[in-house]
Short mmCIF file of C-alpha atoms and ligand atoms in Angstrom, two decimals:
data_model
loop_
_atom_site.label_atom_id
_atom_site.label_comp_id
_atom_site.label_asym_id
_atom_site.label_seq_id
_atom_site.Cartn_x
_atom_site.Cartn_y
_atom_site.Cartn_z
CA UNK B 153 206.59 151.25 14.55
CA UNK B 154 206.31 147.35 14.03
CA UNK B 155 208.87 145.57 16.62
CA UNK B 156 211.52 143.30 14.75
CA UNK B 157 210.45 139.94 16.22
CA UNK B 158 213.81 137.82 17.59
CA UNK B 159 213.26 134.56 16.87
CA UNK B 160 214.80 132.39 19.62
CA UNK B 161 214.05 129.55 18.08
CA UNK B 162 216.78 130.72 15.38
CA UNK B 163 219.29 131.53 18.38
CA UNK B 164 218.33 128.14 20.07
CA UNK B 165 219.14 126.09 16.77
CA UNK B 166 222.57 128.10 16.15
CA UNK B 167 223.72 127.26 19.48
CA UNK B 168 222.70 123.21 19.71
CA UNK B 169 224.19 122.87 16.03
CA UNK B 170 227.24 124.61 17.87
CA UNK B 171 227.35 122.61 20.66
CA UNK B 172 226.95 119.29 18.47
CA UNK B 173 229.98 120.59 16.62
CA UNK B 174 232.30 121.21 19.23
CA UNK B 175 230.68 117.93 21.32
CA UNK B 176 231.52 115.94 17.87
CA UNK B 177 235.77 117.59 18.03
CA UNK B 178 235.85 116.47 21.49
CA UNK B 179 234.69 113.04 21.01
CA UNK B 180 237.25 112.91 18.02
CA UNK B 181 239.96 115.09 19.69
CA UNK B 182 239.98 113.44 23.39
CA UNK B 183 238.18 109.92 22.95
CA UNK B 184 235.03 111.61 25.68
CA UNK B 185 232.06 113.01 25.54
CA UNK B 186 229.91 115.61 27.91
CA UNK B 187 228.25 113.97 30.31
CA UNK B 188 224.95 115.47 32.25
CA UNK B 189 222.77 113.63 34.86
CA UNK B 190 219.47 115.07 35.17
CA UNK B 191 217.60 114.03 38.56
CA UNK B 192 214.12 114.23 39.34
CA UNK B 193 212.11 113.59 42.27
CA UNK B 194 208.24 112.89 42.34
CA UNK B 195 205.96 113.01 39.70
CA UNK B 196 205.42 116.65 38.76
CA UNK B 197 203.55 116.82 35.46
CA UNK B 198 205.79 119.47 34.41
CA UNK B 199 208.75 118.69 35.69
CA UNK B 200 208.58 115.56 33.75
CA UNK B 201 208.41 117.63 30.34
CA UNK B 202 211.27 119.37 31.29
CA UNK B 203 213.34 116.35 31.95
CA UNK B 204 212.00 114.76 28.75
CA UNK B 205 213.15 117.60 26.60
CA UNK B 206 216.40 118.08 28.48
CA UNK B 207 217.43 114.24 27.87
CA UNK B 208 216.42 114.30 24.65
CA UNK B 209 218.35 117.21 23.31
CA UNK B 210 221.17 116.04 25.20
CA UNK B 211 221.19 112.50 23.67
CA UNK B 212 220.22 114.83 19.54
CA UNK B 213 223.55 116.58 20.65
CA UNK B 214 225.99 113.82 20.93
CA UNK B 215 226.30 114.20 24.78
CA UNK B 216 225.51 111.11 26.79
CA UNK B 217 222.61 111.58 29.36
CA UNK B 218 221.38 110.37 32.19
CA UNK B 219 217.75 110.18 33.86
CA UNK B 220 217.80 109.51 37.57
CA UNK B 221 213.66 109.09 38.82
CA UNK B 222 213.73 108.79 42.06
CA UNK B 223 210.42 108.27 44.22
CA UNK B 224 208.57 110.82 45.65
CA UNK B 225 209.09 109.69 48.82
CA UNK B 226 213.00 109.95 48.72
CA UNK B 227 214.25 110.85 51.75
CA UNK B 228 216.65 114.03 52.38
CA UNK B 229 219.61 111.93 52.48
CA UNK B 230 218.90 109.58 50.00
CA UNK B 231 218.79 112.73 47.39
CA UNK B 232 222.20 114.21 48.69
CA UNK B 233 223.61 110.71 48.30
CA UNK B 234 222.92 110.46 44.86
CA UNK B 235 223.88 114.19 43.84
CA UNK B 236 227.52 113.11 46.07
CA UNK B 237 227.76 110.02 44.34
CA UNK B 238 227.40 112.19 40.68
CA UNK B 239 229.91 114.64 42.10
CA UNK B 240 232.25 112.08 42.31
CA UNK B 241 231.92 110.88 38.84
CA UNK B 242 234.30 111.27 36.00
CA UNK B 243 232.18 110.96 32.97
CA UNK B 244 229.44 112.92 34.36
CA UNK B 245 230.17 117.14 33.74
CA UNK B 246 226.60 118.01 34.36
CA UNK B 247 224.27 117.62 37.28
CA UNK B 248 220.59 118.84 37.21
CA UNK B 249 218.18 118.88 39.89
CA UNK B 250 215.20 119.68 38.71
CA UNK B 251 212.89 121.98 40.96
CA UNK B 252 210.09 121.94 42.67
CA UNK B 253 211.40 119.24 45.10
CA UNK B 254 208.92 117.85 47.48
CA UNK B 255 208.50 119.30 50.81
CA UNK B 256 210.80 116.94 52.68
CA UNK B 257 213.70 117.75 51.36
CA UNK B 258 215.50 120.61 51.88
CA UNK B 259 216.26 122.26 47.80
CA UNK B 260 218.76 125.08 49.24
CA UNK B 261 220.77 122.11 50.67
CA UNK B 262 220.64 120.19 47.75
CA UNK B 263 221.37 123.31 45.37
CA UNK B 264 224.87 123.46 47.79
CA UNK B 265 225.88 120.43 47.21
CA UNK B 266 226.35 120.06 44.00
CA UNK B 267 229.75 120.29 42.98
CA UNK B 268 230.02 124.15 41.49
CA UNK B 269 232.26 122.82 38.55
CA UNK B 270 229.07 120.91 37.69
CA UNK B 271 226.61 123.23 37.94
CA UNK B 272 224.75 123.54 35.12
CA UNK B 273 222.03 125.33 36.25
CA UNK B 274 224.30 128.14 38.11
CA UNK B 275 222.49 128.02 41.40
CA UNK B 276 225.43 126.96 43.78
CA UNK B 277 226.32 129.67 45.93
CA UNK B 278 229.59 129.77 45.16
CA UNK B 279 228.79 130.22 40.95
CA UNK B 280 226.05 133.10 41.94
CA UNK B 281 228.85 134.39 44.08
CA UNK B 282 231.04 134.28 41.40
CA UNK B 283 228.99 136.15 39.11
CA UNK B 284 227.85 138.60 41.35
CA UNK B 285 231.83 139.58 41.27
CA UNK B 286 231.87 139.58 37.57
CA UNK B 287 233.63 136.24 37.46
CA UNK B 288 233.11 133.93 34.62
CA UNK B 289 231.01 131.17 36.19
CA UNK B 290 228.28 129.27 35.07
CA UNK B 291 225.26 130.68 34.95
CA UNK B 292 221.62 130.08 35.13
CA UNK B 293 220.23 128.90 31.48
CA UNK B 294 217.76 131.49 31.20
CA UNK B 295 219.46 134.99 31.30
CA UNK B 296 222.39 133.40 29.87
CA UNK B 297 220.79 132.32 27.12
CA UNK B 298 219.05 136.03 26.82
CA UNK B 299 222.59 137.54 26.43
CA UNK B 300 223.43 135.27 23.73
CA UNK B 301 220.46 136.17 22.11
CA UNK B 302 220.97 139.92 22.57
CA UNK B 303 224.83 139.61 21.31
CA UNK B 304 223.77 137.73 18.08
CA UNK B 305 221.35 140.59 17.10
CA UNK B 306 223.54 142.72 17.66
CA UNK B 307 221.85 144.55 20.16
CA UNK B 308 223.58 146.77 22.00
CA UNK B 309 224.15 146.49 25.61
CA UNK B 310 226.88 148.53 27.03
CA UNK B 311 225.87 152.22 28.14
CA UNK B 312 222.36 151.54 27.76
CA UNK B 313 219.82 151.49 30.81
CA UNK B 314 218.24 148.15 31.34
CA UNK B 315 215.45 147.38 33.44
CA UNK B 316 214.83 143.89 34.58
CA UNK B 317 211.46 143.20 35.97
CA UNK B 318 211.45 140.53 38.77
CA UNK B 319 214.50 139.28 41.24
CA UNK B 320 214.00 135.93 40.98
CA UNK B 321 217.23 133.30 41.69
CA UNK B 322 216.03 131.54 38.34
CA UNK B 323 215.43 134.74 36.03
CA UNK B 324 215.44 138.47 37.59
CA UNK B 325 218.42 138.37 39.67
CA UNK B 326 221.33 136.52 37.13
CA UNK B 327 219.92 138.51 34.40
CA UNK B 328 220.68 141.83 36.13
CA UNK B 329 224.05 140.77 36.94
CA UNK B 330 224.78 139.52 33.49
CA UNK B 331 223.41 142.59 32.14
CA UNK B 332 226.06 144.50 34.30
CA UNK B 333 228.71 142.14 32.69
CA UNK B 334 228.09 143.36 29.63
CA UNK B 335 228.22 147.05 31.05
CA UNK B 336 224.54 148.14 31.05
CA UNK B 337 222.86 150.30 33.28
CA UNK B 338 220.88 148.09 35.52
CA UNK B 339 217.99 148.50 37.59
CA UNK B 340 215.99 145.72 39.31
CA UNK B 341 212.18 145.95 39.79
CA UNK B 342 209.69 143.86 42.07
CA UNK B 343 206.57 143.92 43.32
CA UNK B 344 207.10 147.09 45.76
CA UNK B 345 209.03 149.20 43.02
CA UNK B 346 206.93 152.62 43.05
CA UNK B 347 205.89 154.44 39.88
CA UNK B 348 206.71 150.85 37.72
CA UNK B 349 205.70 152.74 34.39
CA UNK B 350 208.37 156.24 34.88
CA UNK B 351 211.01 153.33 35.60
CA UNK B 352 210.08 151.25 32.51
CA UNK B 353 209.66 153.99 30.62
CA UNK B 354 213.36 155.07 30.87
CA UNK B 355 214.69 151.17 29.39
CA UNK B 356 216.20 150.66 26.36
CA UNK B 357 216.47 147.36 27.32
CA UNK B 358 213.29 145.85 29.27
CA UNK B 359 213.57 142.41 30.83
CA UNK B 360 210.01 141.46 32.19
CA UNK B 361 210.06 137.97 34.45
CA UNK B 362 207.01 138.18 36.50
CA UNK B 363 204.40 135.79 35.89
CA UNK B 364 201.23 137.57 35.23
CA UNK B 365 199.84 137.33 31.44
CA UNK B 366 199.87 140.55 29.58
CA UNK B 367 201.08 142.69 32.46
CA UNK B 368 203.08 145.37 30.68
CA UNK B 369 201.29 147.26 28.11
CA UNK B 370 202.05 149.35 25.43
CA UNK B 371 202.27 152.65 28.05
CA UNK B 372 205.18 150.98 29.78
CA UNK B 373 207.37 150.50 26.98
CA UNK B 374 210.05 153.48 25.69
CA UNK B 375 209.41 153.54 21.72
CA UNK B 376 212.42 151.64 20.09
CA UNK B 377 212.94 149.72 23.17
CA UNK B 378 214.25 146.58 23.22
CA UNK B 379 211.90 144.22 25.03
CA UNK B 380 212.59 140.74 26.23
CA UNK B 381 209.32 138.91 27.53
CA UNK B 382 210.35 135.67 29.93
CA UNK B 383 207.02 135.18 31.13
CA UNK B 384 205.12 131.77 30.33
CA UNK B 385 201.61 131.97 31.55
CA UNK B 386 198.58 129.81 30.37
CA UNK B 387 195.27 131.81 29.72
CA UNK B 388 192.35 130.27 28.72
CA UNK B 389 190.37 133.15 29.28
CA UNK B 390 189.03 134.87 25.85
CA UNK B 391 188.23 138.32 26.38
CA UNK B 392 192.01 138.58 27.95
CA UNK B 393 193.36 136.87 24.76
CA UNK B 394 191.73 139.46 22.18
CA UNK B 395 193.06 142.55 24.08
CA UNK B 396 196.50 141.24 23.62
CA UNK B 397 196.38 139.75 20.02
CA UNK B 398 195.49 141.38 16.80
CA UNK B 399 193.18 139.79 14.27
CA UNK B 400 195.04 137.71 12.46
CA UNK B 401 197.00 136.11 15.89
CA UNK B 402 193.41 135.86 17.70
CA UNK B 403 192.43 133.16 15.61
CA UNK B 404 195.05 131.09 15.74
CA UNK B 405 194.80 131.54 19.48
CA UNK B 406 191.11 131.45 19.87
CA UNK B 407 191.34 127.73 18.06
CA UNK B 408 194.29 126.80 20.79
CA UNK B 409 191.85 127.58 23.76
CA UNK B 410 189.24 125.56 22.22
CA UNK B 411 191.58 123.17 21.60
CA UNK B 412 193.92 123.14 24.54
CA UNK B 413 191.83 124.62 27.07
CA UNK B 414 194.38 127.23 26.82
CA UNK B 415 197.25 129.36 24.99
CA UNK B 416 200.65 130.41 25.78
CA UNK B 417 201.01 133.99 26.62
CA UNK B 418 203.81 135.98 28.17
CA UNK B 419 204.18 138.72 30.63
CA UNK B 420 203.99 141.84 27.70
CA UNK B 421 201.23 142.45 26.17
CA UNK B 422 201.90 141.62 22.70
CA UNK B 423 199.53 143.42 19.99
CA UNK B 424 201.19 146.75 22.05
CA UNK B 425 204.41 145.81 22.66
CA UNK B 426 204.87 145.54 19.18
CA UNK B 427 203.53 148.83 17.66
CA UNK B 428 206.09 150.30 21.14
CA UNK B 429 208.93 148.41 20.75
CA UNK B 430 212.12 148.58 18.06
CA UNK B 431 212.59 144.60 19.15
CA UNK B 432 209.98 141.85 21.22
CA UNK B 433 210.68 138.51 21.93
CA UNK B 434 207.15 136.39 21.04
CA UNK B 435 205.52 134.02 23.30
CA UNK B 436 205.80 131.25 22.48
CA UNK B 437 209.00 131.23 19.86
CA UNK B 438 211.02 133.54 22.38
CA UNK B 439 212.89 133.54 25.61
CA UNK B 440 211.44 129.39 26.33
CA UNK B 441 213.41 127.98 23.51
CA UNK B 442 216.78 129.21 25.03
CA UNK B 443 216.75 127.77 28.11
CA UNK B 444 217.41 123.76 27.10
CA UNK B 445 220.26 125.30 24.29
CA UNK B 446 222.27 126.86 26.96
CA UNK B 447 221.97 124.02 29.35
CA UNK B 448 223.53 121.77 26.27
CA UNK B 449 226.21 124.55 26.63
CA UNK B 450 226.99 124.85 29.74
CA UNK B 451 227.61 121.38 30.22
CA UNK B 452 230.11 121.64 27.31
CA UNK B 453 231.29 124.22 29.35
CA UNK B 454 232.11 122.55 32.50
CA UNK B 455 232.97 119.35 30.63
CA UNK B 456 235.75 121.21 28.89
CA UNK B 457 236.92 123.69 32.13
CA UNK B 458 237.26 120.43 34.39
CA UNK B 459 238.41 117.83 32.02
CA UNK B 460 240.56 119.78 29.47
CA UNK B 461 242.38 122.65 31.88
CA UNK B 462 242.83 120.31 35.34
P1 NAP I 104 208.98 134.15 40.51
O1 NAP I 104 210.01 133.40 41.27
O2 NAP I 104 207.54 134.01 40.86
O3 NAP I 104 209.36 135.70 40.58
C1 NAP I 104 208.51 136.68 40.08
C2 NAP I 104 209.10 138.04 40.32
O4 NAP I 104 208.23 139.00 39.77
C3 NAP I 104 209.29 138.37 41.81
O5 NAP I 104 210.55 138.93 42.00
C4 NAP I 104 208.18 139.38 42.07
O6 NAP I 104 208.53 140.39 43.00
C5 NAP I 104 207.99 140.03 40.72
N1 NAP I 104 206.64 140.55 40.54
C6 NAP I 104 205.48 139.86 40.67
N2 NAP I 104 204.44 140.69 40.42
C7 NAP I 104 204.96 141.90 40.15
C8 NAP I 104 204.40 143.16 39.84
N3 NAP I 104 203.09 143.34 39.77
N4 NAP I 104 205.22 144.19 39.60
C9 NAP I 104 206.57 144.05 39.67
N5 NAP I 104 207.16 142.87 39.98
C10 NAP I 104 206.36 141.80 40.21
O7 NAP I 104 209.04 133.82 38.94
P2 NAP I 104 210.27 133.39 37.99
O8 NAP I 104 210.68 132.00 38.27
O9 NAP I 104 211.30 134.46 37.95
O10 NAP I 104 209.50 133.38 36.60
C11 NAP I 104 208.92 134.55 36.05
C12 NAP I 104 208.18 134.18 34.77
O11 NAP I 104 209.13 133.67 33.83
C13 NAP I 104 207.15 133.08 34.94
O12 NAP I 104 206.06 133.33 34.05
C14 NAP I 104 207.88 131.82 34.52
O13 NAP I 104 207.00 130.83 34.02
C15 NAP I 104 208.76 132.37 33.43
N6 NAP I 104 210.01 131.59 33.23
C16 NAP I 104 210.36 131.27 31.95
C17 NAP I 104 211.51 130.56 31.71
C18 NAP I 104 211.88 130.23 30.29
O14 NAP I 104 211.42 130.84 29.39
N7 NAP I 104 212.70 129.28 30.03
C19 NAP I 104 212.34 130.17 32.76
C20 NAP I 104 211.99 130.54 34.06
C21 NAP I 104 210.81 131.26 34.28
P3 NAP I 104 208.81 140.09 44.55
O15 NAP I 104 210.19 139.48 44.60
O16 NAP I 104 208.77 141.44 45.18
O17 NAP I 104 207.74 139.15 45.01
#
């Protein structure tokens, strides 16, 4: 079997020219456009990518964004004065935090106290709360995005068993509750799950968000699975890099480690996932071009639940 390959740069694109529609209809309809503050702390290489790409989709979508850069020295209460002083905002819908913070402030305060209606990101208490009871609330970028992506191939969800691999806040845990929503069978995995492969082995749908490049081989996978690889790892390492690509891919990835120092690889082991699996999301091309798409619509989202239903 050769795995149909779901392009999530296809989903990605369909949802920002979405979002730019409906972000366009509100502009015309009620004279105001989605706002979303994105706030940053330090100067995490990373992080700073992130925040590039979020702005700048934001600002391609019609929205109107905002970059707050605060030092890395900001105090506790400096940040929860500026995510108050957001809150209490009209024209902003949105507010972002983005993570890691540095060490002196406390994140799981900070997460709280953003307003829920404006959580973007879906990691108030009260929004995982709400989604743990099936509620609609919004919910973090990643799965969400996933379930879009599932729906719009048609994949089908209800009935069938789905295994999610990893119980992170961020990935593991929101995907196995949004996997409920849509009436799967879910199981959760982690690091102390025994006999990994006999539970894998029973998904029809198989989530993997771990963080380890190439973990999940061929031998895990039911055949005609459905398998959805989060992970983003960088390996530079060549002898890893030809067992997971054929010929043809090696290449092309062989060139990026020369060139890079490294290449993009997820958590599945692709070359095997694909002769396994009835559908694979690719790394890169896959699950990491969701994440800023959603983001643009969840802040549509909460732009149009606060401002158009008060
Ligand atoms: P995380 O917070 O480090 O969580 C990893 C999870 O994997 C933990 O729950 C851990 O179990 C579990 N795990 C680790 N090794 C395992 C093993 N050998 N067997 C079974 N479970 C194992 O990571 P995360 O934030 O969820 O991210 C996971 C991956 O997704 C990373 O590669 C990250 O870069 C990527 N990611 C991608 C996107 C995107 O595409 N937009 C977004 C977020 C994350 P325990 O809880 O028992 O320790």
């Amino acid at each position: 079997m050769t795995a149909r390959i779901l392009s999530g740069k296809e989903i990605a694109d369909a949802i920002k020219r979405e979002v730019a529609e409906e972000v366009a209809t509100l502009a015309e309809s009620y004279g105001f456009r989605p706002g979303l503050a994105v706030v940053r702390v330090g100067e995490d290489a990373a992080s700073s990518v992130y925040v590039g790409n979020k702005v700048k989709t934001s600002e391609e979508l019609g929205l109107v964004s905002e970059h707050h850069h605060l030092p890395a020295e900001t105090t506790h209460a400096e940040l929860l004065k500026v995510v108050d002083d957001l809150n209490n905002r009209d024209d902003i819908d949105g507010i972002l935090v983005q993570l890691p913070l540095p060490r002196q402030i406390n994140e799981k305060e900070i997460l709280e106290k953003i307003s829920p209606e404006k959580d973007v990101d879906g990691f108030n208490p009260l929004n995982v709360g709400r989604l743990a009871q099936g509620q609609n609330a919004l919910a973090p970028c990643t799965p969400a995005g996933i379930i879009d992506m599932l729906k719009r191939f048609e994949i089908e969800m209800r009935g069938r068993h789905a295994v999610v691999i990893g119980r992170s806040n961020i990935v593991g845990r929101p995907m196995a509750q949004l996997l409920l929503k849509q009436d799967a069978t879910v199981t959760i995995a982690h690091r102390y799950s025994e006999n990994l492969i006999e539970i894998t082995r029973t998904a029809d749908i198989l989530v993997v968000a771990i963080g380890r490049a190439g973990f999940i081989r061929g031998e895990f996978i039911k055949p005609g699975a459905t398998v959805v690889d989060v992970g983003i790892n960088n390996v530079s390492d060549t002898e890893l890099a030809k067992e997971l690509f054929d010929e043809a891919e090696l290449e092309k990835r062989l060139k990026t480690i020369e060139k890079r120092g490294f290449t993009l690889v997820g958590d599945v082991n692709p070359r095997e996932a694909r002769e396994k699996a009835a559908n694979f999301t690719p790394v890169p091309g896959g699950v990491g071009l969701l994440t800023v798409a959603m983001l643009m619509r969840n802040t549509l989202d909460a732009a149009k639940t606060r401002r158009l239903k008060k």
